XYZ file of N, CA and C in Angstrom:
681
model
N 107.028 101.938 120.707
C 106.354 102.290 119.451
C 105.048 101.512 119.338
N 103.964 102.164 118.511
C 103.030 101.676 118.860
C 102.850 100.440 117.703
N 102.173 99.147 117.933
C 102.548 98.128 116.867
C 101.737 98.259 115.920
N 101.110 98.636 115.517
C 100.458 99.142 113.916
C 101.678 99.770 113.218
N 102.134 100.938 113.529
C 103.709 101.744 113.021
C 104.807 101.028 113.542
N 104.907 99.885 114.470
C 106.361 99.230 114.086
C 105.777 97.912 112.650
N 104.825 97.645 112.387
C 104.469 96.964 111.104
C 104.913 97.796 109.744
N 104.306 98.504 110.171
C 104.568 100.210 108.597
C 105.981 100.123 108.713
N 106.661 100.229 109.519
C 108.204 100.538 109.793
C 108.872 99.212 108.985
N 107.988 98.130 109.345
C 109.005 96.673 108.447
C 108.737 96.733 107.459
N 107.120 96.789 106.681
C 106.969 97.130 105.350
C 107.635 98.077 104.795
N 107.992 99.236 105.561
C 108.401 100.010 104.102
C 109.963 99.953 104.338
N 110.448 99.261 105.351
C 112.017 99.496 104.956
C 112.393 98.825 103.601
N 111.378 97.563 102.653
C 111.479 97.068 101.701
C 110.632 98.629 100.855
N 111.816 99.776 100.389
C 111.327 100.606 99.913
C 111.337 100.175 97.801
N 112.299 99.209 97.857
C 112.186 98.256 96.545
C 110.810 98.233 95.876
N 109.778 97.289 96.878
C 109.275 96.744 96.053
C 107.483 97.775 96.678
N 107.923 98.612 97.492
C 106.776 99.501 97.503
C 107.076 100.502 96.898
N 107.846 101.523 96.635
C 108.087 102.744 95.970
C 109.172 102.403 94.459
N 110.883 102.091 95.187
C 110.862 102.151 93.573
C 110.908 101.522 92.384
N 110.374 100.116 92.645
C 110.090 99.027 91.205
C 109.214 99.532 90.462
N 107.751 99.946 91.213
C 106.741 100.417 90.198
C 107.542 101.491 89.486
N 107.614 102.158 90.014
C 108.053 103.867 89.124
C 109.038 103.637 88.024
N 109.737 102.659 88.313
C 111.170 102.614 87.655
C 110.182 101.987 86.111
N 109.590 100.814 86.378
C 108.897 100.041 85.481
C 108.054 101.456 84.386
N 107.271 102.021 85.378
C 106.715 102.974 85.056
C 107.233 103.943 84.063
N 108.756 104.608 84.123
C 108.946 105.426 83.916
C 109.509 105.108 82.587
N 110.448 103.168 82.538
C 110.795 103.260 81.489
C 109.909 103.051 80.496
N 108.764 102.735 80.949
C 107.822 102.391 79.910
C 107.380 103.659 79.209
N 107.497 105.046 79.783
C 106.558 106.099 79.620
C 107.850 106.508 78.398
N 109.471 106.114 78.717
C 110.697 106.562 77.969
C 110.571 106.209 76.926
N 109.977 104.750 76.477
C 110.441 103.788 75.624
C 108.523 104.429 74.548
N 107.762 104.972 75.344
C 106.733 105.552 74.142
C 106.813 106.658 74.098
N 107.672 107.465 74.680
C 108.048 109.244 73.764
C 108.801 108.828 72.885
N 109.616 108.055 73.212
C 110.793 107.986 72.006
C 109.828 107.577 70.709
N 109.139 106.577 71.021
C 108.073 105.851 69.942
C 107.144 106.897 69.071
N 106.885 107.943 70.195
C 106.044 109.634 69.871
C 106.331 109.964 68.677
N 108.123 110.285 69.581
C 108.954 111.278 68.461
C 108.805 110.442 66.951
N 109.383 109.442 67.222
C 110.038 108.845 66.089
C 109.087 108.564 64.755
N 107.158 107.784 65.457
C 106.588 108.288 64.289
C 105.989 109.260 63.784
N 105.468 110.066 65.100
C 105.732 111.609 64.466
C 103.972 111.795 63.501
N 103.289 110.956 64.044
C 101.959 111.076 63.104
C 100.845 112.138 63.782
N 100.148 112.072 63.175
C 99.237 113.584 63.742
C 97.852 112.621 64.552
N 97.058 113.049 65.373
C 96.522 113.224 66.325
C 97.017 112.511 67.227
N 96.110 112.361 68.555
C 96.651 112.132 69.798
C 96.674 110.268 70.000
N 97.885 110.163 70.645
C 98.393 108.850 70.920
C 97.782 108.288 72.420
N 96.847 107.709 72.442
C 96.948 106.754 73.877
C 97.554 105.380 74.235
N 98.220 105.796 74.852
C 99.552 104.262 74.951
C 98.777 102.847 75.814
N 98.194 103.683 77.038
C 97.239 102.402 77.688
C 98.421 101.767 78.699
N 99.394 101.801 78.494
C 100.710 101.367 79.382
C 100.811 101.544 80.746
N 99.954 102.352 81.211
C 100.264 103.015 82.494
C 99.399 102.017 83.227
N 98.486 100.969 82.389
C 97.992 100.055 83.268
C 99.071 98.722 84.059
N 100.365 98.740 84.103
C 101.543 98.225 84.460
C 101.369 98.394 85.745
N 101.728 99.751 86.729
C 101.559 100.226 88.016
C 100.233 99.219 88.586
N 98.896 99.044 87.879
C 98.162 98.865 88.661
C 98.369 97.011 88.900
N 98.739 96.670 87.503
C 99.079 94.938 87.766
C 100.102 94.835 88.544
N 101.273 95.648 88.357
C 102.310 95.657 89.368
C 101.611 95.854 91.275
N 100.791 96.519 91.017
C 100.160 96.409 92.803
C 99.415 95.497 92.858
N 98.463 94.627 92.296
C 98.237 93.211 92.184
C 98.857 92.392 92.601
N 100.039 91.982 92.170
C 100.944 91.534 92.513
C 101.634 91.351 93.709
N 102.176 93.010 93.906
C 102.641 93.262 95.470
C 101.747 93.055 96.218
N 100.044 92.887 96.373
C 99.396 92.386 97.105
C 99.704 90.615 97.288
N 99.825 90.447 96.460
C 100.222 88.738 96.538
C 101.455 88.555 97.048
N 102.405 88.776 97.000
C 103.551 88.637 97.623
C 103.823 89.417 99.102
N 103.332 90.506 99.662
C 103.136 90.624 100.886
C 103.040 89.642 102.078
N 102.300 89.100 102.211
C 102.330 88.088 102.822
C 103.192 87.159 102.996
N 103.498 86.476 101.872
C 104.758 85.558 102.010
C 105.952 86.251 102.656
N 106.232 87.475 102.162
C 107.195 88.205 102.892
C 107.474 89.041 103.761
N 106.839 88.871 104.566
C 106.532 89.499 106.043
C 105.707 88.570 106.785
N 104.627 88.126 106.541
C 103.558 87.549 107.448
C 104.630 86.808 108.802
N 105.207 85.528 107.986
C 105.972 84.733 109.156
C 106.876 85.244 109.717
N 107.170 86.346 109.273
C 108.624 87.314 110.208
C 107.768 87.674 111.113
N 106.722 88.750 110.979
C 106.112 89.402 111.999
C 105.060 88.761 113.354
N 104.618 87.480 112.328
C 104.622 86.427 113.815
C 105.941 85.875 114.443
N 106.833 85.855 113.673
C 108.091 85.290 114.542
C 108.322 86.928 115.474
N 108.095 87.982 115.605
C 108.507 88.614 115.868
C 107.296 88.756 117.677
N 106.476 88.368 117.409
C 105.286 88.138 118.401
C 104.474 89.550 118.147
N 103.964 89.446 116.909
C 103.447 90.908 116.628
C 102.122 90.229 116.480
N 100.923 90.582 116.815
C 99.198 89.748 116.953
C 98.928 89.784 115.498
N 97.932 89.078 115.141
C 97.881 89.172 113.657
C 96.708 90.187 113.276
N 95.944 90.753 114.170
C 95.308 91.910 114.311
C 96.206 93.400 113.837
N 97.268 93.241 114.930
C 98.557 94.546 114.426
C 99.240 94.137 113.154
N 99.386 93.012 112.788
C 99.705 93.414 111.033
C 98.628 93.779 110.232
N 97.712 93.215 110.484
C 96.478 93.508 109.405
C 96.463 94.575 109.634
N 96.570 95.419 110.797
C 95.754 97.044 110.238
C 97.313 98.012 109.803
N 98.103 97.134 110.125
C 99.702 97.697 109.509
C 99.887 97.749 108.017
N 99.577 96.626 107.576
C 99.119 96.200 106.301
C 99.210 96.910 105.731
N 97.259 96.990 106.159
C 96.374 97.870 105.670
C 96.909 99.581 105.607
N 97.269 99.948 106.921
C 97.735 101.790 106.677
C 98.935 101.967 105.655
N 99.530 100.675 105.684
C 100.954 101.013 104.741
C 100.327 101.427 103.047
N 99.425 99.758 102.890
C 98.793 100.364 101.612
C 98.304 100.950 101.203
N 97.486 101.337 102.516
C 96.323 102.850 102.078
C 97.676 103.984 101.973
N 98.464 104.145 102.474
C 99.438 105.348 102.413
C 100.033 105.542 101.142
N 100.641 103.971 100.796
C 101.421 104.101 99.707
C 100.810 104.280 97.804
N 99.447 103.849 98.080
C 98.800 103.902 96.549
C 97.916 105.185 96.841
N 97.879 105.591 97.899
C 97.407 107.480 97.952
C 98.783 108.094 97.191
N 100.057 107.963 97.037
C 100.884 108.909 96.798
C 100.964 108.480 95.097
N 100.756 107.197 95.290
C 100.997 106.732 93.892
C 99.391 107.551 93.433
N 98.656 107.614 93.595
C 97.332 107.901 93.227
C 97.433 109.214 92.343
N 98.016 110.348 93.810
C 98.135 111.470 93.399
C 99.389 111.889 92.458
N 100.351 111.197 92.410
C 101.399 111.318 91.290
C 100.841 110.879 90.147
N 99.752 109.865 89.730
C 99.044 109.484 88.511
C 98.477 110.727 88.152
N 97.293 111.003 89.343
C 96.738 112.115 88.637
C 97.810 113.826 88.766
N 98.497 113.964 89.013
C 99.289 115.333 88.949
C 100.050 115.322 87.072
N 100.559 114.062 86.925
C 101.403 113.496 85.868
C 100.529 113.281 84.692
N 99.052 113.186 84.888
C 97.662 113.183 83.904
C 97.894 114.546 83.564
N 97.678 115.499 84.845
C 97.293 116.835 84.449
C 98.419 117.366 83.846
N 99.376 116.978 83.982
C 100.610 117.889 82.832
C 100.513 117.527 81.818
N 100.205 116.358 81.668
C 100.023 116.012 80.259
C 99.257 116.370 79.506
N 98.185 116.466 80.393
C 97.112 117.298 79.219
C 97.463 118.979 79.009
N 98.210 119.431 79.957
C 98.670 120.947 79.776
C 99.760 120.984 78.595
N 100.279 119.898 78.319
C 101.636 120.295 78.087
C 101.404 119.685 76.547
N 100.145 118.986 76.326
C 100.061 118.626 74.929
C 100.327 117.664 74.519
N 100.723 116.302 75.577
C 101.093 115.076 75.584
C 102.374 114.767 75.302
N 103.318 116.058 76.146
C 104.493 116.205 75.958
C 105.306 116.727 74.829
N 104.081 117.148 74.101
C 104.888 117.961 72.714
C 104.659 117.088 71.692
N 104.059 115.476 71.987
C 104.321 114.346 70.978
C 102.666 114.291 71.144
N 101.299 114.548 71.570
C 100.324 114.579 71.257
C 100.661 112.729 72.058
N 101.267 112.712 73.108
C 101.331 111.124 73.809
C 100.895 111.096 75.063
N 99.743 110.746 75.218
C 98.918 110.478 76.327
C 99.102 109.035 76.910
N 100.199 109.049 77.667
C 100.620 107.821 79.005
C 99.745 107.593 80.233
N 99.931 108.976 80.880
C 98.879 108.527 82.421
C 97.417 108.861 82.802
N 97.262 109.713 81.029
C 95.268 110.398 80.927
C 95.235 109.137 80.477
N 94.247 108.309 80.880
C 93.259 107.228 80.611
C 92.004 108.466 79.642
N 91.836 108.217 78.555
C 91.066 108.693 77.647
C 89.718 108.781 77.952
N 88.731 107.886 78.654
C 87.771 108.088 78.503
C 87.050 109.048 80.066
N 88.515 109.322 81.259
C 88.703 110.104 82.227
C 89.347 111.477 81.449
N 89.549 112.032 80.298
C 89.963 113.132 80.163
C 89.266 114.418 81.044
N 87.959 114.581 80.787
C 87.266 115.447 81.339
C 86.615 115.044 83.109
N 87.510 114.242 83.330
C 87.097 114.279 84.682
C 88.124 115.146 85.414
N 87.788 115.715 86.855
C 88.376 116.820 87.579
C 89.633 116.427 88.444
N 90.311 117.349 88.489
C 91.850 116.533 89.244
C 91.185 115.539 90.586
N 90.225 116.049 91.579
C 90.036 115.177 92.676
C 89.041 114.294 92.380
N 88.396 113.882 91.388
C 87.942 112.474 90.808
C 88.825 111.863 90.278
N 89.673 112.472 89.508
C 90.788 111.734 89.250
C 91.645 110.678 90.135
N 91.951 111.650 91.179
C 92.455 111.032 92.168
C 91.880 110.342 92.613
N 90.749 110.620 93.049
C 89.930 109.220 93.504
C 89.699 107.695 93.061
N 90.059 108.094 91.300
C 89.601 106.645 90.756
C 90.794 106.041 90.652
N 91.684 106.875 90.717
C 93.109 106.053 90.475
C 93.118 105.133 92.062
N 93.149 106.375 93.264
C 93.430 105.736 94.457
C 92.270 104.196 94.775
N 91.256 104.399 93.929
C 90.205 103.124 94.247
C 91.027 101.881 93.874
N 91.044 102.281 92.586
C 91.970 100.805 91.534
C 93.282 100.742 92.275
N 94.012 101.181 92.910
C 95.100 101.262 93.264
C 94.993 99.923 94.548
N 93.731 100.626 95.473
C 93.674 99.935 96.180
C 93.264 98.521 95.923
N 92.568 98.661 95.467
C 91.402 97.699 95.084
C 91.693 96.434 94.237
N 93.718 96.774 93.670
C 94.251 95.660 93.079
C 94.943 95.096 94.119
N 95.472 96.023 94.909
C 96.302 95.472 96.098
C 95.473 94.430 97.142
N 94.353 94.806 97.583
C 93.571 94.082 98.428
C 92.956 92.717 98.135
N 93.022 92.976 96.487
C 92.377 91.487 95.840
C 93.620 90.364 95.610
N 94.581 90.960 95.481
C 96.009 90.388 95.602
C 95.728 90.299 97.260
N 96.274 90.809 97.728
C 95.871 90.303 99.907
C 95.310 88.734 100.142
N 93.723 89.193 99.365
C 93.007 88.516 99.387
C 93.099 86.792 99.214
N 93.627 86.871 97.990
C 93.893 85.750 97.107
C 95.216 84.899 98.038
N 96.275 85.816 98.555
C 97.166 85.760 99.055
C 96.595 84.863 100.764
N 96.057 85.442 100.790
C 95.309 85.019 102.001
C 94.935 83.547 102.502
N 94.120 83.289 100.952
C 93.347 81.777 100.806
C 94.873 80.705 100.835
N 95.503 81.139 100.083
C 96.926 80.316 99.445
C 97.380 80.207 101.191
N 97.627 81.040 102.055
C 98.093 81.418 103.353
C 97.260 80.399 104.286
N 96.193 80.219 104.116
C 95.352 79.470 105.160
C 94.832 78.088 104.533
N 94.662 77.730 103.158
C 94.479 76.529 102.832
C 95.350 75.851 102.309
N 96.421 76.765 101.421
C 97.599 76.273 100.665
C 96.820 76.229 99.117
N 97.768 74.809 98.857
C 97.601 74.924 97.272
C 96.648 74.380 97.072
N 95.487 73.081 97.856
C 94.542 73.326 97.731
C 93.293 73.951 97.619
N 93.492 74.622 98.598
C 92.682 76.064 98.637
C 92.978 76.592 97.327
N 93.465 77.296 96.975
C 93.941 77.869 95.151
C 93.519 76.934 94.493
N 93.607 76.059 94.264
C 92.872 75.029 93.371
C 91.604 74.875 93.303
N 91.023 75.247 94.447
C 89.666 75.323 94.563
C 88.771 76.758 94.011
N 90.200 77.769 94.483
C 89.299 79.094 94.135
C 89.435 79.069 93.022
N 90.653 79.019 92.315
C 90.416 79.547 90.654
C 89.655 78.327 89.750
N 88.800 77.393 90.535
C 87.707 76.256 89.787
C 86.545 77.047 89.731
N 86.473 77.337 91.215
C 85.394 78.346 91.340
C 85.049 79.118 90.193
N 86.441 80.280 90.086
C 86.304 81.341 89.122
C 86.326 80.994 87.984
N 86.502 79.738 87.456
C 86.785 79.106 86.058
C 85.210 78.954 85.628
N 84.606 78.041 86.633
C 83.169 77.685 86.498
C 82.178 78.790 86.663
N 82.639 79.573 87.608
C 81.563 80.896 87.207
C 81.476 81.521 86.195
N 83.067 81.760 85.834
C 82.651 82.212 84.075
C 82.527 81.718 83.314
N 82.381 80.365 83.030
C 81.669 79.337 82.293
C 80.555 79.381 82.194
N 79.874 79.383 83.377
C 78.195 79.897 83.629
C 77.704 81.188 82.937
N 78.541 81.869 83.845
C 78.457 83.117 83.385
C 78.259 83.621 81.694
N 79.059 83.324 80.958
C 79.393 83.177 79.516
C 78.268 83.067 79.286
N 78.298 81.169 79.539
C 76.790 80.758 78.789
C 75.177 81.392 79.413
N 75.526 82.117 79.832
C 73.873 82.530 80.244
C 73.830 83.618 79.416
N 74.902 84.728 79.532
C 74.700 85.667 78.158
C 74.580 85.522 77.600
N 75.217 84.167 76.495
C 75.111 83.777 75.562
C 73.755 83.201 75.293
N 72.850 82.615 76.119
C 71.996 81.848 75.726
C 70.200 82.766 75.531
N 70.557 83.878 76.591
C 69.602 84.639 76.846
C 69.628 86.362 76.306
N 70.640 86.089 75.371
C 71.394 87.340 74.520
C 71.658 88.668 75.414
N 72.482 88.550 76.023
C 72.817 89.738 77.252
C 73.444 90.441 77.072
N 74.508 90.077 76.161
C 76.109 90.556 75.865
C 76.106 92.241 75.276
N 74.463 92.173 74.643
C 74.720 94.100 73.869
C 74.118 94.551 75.063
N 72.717 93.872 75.784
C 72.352 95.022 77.046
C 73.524 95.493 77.936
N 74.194 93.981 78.220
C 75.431 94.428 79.365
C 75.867 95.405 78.983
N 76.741 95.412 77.698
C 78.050 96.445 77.624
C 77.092 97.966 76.649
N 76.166 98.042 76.366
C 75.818 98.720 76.014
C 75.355 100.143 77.841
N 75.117 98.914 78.913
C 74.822 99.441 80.104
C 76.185 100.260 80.866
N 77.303 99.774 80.768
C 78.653 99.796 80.777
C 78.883 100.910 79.903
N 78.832 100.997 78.752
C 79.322 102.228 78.213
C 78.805 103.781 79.196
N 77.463 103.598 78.871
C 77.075 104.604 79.986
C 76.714 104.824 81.547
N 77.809 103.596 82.184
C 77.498 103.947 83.570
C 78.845 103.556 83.857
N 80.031 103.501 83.265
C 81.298 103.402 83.200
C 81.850 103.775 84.549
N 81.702 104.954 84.245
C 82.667 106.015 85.735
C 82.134 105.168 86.996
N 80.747 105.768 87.171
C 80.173 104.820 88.424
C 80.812 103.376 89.067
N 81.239 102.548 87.746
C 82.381 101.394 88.336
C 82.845 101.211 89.299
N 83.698 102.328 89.078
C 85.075 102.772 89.955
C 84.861 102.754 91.442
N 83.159 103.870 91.672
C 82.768 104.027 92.822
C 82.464 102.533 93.638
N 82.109 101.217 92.500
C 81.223 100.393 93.369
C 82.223 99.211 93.788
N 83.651 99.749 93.460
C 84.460 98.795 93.497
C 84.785 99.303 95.141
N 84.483 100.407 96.035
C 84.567 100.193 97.339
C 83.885 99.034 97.883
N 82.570 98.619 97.686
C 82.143 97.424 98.975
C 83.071 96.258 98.841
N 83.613 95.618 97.084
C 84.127 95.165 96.784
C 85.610 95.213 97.997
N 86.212 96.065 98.067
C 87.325 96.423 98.743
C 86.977 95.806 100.070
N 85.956 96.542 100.884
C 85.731 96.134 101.872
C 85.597 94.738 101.775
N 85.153 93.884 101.074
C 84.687 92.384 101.182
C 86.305 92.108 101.034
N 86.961 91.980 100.310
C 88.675 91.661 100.132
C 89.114 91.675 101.729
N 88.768 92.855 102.300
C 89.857 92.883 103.448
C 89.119 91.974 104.698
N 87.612 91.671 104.262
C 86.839 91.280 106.049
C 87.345 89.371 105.242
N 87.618 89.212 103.921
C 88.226 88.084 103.459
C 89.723 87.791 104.632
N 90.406 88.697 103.930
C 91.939 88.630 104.432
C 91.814 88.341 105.735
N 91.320 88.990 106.894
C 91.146 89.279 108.061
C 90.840 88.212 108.292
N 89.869 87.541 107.872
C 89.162 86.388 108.623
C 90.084 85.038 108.339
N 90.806 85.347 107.136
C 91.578 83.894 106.912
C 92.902 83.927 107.979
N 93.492 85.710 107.833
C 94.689 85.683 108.026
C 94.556 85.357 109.791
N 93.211 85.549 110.504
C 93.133 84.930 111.919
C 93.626 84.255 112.270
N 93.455 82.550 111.354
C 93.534 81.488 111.299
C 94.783 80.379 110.637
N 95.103 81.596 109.906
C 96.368 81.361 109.203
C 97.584 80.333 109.924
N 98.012 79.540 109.096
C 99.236 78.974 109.962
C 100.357 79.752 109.158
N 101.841 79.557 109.531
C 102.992 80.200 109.600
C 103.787 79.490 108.697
């Protein structure tokens, strides 16, 4: 077998925590706001916002990947080249299906009237009028794009330890410290988000180089990585 697909083969026999934790999480959450629909029963349309769970939930599973596989699959004498792109195809595979079940499960909803309860779970509101295959697209970006930054992060912890983490989230502490105060000082805060309101969608698109930088991250730490 070729070792990219005997990697895919170890990842997904943990079909738990790639297929059915999210959904399950997912689904009771979607149970627990129809019932909420029915029960108050008020007139116009409900956006729950909940369905952002799946994407922290793949955050996550990017962070824990590693710990749970990495040292098996070097104990196994697998190169650390053939996990990374194993990894990588498992996740690109698995948040494509999740992608397209977001957006298929959008589009009924908007057919169906938000289930009869005017309850909008997996239309993100300000994507209503976007087309089923943009849809898909922006879901599959964020999908990815939480998983890889989880990798990522996962990565540093993997090759420096807990120093390393201590260092990055100073980093990120002090940049947005900076950050803050420069808006603040040079009044930025209405241009920014006033720029943001209308170039919103575009986001989504620019969060690919982003992606790419996550994984030439991972790659380069996970080289070096000890076990």
């Amino acid at each position: 077998m070729n070792p990219i697909q005997s990697v895919m083969k170890m990842h997904l026999r943990d079909k738990a925590m790639w297929f059915y934790t999210p959904w399950i999480i997912i689904a009771a959450s979607f149970v627990i706001n129809l019932v909420l629909a029915f029960s108050l029963n008020e007139e116009g349309a409900f956006h729950s916002g909940s369905v952002v769970a799946i994407f922290i939930y793949t955050f996550v599973a990017g962070t824990v990947t590693l710990k749970e596989t990495f040292p098996f699959a070097l104990g196994l004498s697998v190169r650390r080249k053939d996990y990374f792109l194993g990894t990588f195809a498992t996740a690109m595979m698995v948040n494509l299906i999740s992608a397209v079940m977001l957006a298929v499960l959008s589009i009924a909803e908007q057919a169906t009237n938000g289930w009869g309860t005017q309850l909008y779970y997996f239309q993100v509101e300000f994507l209503k009028d976007v087309p089923l295959i943009g849809m898909l697209g922006i879901y599959f970006i964020l999908l990815v794009n939480m998983y890889f930054l989880g990798l990522a992060i996962s990565s540093i912890h993997r090759r420096f330890g807990r120093n390393g983490m201590f260092a990055f989230f100073t980093a990120v502490f002090l940049l947005g410290v900076v950050g803050t105060f420069l808006n603040a000082y040079f009044h930025l805060w209405g241009d920014m988000f006033g720029w943001l309101v209308h170039h919103y969608r575009e986001l989504f698109w620019w969060m690919v180089p982003a992606i790419v930088g996550y994984l030439l991250i991972a790659y380069a730490l996970l080289r070096k990585a000890t076990v």
